[in-house]
Short mmCIF file of C-alpha atoms in Angstrom, two decimals:
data_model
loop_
_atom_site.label_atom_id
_atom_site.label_comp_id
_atom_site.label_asym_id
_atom_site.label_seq_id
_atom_site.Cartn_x
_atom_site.Cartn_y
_atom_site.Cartn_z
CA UNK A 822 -3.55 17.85 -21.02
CA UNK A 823 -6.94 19.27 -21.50
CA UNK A 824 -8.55 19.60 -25.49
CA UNK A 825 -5.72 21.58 -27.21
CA UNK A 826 -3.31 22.27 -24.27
CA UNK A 827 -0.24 21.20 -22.68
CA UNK A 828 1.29 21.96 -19.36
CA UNK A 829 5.05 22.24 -19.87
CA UNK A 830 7.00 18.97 -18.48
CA UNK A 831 8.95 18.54 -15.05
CA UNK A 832 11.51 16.49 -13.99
CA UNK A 833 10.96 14.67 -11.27
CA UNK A 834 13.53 13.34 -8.88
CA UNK A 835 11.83 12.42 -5.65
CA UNK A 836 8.22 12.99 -4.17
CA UNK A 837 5.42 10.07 -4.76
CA UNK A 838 3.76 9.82 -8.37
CA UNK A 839 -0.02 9.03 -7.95
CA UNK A 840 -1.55 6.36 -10.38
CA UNK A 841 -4.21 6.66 -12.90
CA UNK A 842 -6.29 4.25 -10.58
CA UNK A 843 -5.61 6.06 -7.12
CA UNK A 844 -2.96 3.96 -6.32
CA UNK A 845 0.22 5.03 -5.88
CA UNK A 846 3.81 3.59 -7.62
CA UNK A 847 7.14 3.28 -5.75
CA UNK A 848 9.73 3.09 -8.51
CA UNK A 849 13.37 3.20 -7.40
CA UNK A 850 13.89 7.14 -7.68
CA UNK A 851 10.70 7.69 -5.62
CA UNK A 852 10.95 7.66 -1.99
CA UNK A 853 9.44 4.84 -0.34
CA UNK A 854 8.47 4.62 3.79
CA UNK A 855 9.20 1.32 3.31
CA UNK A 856 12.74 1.39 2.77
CA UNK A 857 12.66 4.44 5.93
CA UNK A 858 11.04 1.52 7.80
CA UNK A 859 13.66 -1.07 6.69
CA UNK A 860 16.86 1.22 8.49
CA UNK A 861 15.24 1.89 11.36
CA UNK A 862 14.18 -2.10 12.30
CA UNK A 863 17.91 -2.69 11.30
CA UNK A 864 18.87 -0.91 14.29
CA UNK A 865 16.98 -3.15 17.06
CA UNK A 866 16.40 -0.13 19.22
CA UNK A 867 12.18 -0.36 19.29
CA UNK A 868 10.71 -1.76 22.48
CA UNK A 869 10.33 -4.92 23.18
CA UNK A 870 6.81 -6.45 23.11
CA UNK A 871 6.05 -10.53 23.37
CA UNK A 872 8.29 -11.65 20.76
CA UNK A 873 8.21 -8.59 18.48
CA UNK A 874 10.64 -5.61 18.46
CA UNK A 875 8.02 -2.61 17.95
CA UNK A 876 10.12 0.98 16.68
CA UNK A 877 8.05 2.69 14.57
CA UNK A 878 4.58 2.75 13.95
CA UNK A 879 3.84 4.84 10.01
CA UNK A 880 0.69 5.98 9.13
CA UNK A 881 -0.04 7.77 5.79
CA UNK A 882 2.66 10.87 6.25
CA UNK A 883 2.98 10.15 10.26
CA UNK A 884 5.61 8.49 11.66
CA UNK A 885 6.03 7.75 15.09
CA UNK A 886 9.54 6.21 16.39
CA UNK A 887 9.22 3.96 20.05
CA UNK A 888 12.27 3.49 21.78
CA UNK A 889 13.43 2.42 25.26
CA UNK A 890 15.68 5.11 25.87
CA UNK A 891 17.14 8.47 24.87
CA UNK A 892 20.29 7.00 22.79
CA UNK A 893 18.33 4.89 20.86
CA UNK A 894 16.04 7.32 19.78
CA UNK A 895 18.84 9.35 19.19
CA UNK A 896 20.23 6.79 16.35
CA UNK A 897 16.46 6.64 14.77
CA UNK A 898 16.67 9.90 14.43
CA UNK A 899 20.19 10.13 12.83
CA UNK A 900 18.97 7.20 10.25
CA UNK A 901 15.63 9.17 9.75
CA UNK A 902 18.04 12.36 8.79
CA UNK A 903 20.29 10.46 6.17
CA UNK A 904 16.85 9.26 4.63
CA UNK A 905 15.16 12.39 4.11
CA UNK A 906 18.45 14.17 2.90
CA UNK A 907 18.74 11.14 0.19
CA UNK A 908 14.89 11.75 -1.02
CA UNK A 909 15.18 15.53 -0.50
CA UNK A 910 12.43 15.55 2.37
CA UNK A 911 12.28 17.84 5.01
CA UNK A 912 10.20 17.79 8.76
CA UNK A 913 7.93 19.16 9.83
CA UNK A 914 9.27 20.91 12.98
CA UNK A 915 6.01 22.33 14.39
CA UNK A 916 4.33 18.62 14.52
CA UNK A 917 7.84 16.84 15.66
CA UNK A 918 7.75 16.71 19.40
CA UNK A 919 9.43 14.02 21.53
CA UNK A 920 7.12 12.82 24.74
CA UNK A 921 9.13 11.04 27.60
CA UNK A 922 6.08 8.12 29.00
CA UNK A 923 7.50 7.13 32.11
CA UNK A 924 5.85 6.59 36.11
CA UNK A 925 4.75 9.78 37.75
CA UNK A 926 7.99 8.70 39.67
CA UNK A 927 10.28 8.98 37.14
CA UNK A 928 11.74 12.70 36.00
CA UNK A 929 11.60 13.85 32.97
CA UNK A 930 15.01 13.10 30.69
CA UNK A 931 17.32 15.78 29.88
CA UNK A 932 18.61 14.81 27.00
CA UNK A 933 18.75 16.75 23.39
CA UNK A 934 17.18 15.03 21.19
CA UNK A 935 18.07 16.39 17.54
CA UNK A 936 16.55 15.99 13.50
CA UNK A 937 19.30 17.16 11.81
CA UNK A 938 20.91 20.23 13.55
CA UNK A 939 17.80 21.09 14.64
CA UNK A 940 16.14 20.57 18.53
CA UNK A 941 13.19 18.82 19.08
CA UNK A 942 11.23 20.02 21.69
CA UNK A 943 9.69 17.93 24.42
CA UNK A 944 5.91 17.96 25.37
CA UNK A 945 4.01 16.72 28.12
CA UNK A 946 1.08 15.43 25.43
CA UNK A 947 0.42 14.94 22.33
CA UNK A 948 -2.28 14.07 19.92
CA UNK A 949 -1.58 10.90 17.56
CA UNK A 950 -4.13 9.89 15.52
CA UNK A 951 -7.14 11.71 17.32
CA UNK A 952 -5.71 10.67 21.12
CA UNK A 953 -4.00 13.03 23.18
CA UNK A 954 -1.31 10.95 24.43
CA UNK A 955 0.64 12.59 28.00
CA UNK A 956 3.67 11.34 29.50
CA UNK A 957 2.06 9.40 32.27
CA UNK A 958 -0.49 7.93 29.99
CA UNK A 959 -3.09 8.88 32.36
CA UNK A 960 -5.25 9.86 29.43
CA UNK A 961 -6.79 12.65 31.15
CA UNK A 962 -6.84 15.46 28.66
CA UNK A 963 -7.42 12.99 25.84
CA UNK A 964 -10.87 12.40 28.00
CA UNK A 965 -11.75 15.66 28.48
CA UNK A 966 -11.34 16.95 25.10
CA UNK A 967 -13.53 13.89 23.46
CA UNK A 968 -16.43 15.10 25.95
CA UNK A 969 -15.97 18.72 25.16
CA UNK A 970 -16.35 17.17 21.39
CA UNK A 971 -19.15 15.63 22.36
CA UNK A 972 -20.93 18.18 24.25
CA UNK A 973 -20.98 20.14 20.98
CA UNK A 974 -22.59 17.06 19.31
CA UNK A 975 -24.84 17.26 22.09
CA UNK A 976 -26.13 20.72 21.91
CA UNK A 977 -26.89 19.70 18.34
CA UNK A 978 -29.22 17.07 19.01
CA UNK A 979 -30.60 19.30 21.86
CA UNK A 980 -31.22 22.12 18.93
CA UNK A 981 -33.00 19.29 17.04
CA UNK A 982 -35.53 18.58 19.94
CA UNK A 983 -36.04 21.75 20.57
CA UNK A 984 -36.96 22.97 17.08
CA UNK A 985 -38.78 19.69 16.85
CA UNK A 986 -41.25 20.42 19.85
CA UNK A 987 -39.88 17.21 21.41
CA UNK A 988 -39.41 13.78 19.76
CA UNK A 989 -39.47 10.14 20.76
CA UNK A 990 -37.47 7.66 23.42
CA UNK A 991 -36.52 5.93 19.81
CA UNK A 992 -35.54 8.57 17.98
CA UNK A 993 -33.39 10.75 21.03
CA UNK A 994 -31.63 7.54 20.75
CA UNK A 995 -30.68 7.22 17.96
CA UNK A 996 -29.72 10.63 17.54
CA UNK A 997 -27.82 10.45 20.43
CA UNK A 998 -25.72 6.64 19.38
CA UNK A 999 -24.92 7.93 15.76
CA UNK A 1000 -24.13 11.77 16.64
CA UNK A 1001 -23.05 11.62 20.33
CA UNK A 1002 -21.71 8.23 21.51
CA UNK A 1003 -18.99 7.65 18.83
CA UNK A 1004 -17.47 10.95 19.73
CA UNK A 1005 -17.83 10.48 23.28
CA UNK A 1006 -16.28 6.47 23.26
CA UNK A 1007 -13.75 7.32 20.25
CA UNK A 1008 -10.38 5.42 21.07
CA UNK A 1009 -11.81 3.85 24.24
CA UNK A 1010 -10.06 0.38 23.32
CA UNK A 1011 -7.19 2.53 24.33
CA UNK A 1012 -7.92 4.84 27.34
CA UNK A 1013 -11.26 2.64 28.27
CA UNK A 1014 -9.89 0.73 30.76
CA UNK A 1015 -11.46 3.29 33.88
CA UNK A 1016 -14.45 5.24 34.41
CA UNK A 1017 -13.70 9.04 34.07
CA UNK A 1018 -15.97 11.67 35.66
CA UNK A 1019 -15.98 13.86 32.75
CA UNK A 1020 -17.73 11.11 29.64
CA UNK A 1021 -19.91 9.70 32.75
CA UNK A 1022 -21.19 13.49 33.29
CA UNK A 1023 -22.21 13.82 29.46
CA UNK A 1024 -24.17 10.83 29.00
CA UNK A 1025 -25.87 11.29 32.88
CA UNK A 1026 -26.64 14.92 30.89
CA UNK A 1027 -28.42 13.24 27.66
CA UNK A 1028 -30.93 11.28 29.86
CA UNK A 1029 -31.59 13.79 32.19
CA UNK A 1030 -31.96 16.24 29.98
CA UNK A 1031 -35.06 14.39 27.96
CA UNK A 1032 -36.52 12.69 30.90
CA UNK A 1033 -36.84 16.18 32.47
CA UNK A 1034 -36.05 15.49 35.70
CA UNK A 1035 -33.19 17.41 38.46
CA UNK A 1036 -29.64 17.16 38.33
CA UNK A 1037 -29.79 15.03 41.31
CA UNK A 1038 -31.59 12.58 40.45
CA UNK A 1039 -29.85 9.43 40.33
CA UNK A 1040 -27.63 8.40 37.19
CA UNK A 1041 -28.07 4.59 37.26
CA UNK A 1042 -31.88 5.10 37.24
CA UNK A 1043 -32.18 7.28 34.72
CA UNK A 1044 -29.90 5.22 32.61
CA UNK A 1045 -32.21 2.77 33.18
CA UNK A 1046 -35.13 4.56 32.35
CA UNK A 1047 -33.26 5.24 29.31
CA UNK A 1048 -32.27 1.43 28.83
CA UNK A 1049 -28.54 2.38 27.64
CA UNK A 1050 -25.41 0.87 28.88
CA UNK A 1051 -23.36 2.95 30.41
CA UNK A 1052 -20.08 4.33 29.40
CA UNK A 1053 -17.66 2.01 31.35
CA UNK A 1054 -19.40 -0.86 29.04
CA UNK A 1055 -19.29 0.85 26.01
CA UNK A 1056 -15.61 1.84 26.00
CA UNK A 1057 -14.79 -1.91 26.78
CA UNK A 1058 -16.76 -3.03 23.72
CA UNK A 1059 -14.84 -0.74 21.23
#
């Protein structure tokens, strides 16, 4: 309602009502992930991990179902059907993808996976939460695409120095660990147990580029010149 006027009224039967205080309330005819979350731990079919049974991990409208194998997934997704045809939900079938993680050894399943009466197509990646996740968890492309991010970030702070006429060791640096580095490093508590080529090649770029010097010059002395650790370090730390 705004001054004199008053949007008509709706019935609502399902869908999530958002509070006065950005908060949001769950009453009974409201859907709840919670209760999505409570069928599908029922079932026992997540992976085991230590002494936890891990089967779904939810985040905001993402959901993300583990299993062992294809007939468990299979039942998740049966349970994950009934749920959304109680609350009137539908999915998404352009972000629903199955991935098969398994040794380079291993072949890829052949099973059907379905959401309703509907296939789910399998993928050899796919992005969760910023990481590009592929089925042999290599984490290649995930790699490569956070230093094509960060080479963009890069040829902004190159812009800056440019324009500038130049600036200082201090202030490249900074530039470089607030605009650079936490593109570069992003999710390396995941993938950051290796070196890869590709974020070793940016960073070598960022110090030779302001030192001046040749391509050839060597990487651990210029990173020393520079005094920053290198990228190996920095993705263990995160």
């Amino acid at each position: 309602m705004r001054g004199a006027c008053e949007s008509r009224t709706h019935p609502l039967v399902s869908g999530v009502i958002p509070h006065e205080t950005g908060l949001y309330t769950f009453p009974n005819i409201i859907f709840c992930v919670y209760d999505l979350a409570e069928n599908i731990n029922e079932l026992g079919c997540g992976v085991k991990f230590n002494e936890e049974t891990i089967s779904m991990l939810p985040y905001a409208d993402d959901i993300a179902l583990i299993t062992p194998d294809e007939q468990s997934l299979q039942l998740m997704l049966n349970k994950l059907t009934d749920w959304c045809s109680k609350w009137k939900l539908s999915v998404n079938p352009e972000k629903t993808k199955v991935i098969h993680f398994r040794p380079q050894s291993f072949s890829l399943t052949d099973f059907q996976f379905k959401w309703a009466n509907h296939d789910i197509l399998k993928v050899n990646s796919y992005k969760y939460l910023g990481i590009w996740l592929d089925e042999h968890l290599t984490f290649d492309k995930s790699t490569k695409e956070l230093a094509n991010s960060a080479s963009r970030a890069l040829g902004a702070v190159y812009g800056k120095f440019i324009s500038s006429g130049g600036m200082s060791h201090t202030i490249y640096t900074k530039l470089y660990n607030s605009m650079v580095e936490p593109v570069l490093v992003s999710g390396g508590g995941i993938w950051g147990t290796k070196s890869y080529n590709v974020i070793n090649s940016l960073q070598n770029k960022a110090c030779k580029y302001v030192l001046s010097v040749g391509k050839n010059t060597s990487n651990i002395s210029t990173r020393g010149d520079m005094g920053w650790f290198s990228c190996v370090s920095k993705q263990r730390i995160s």
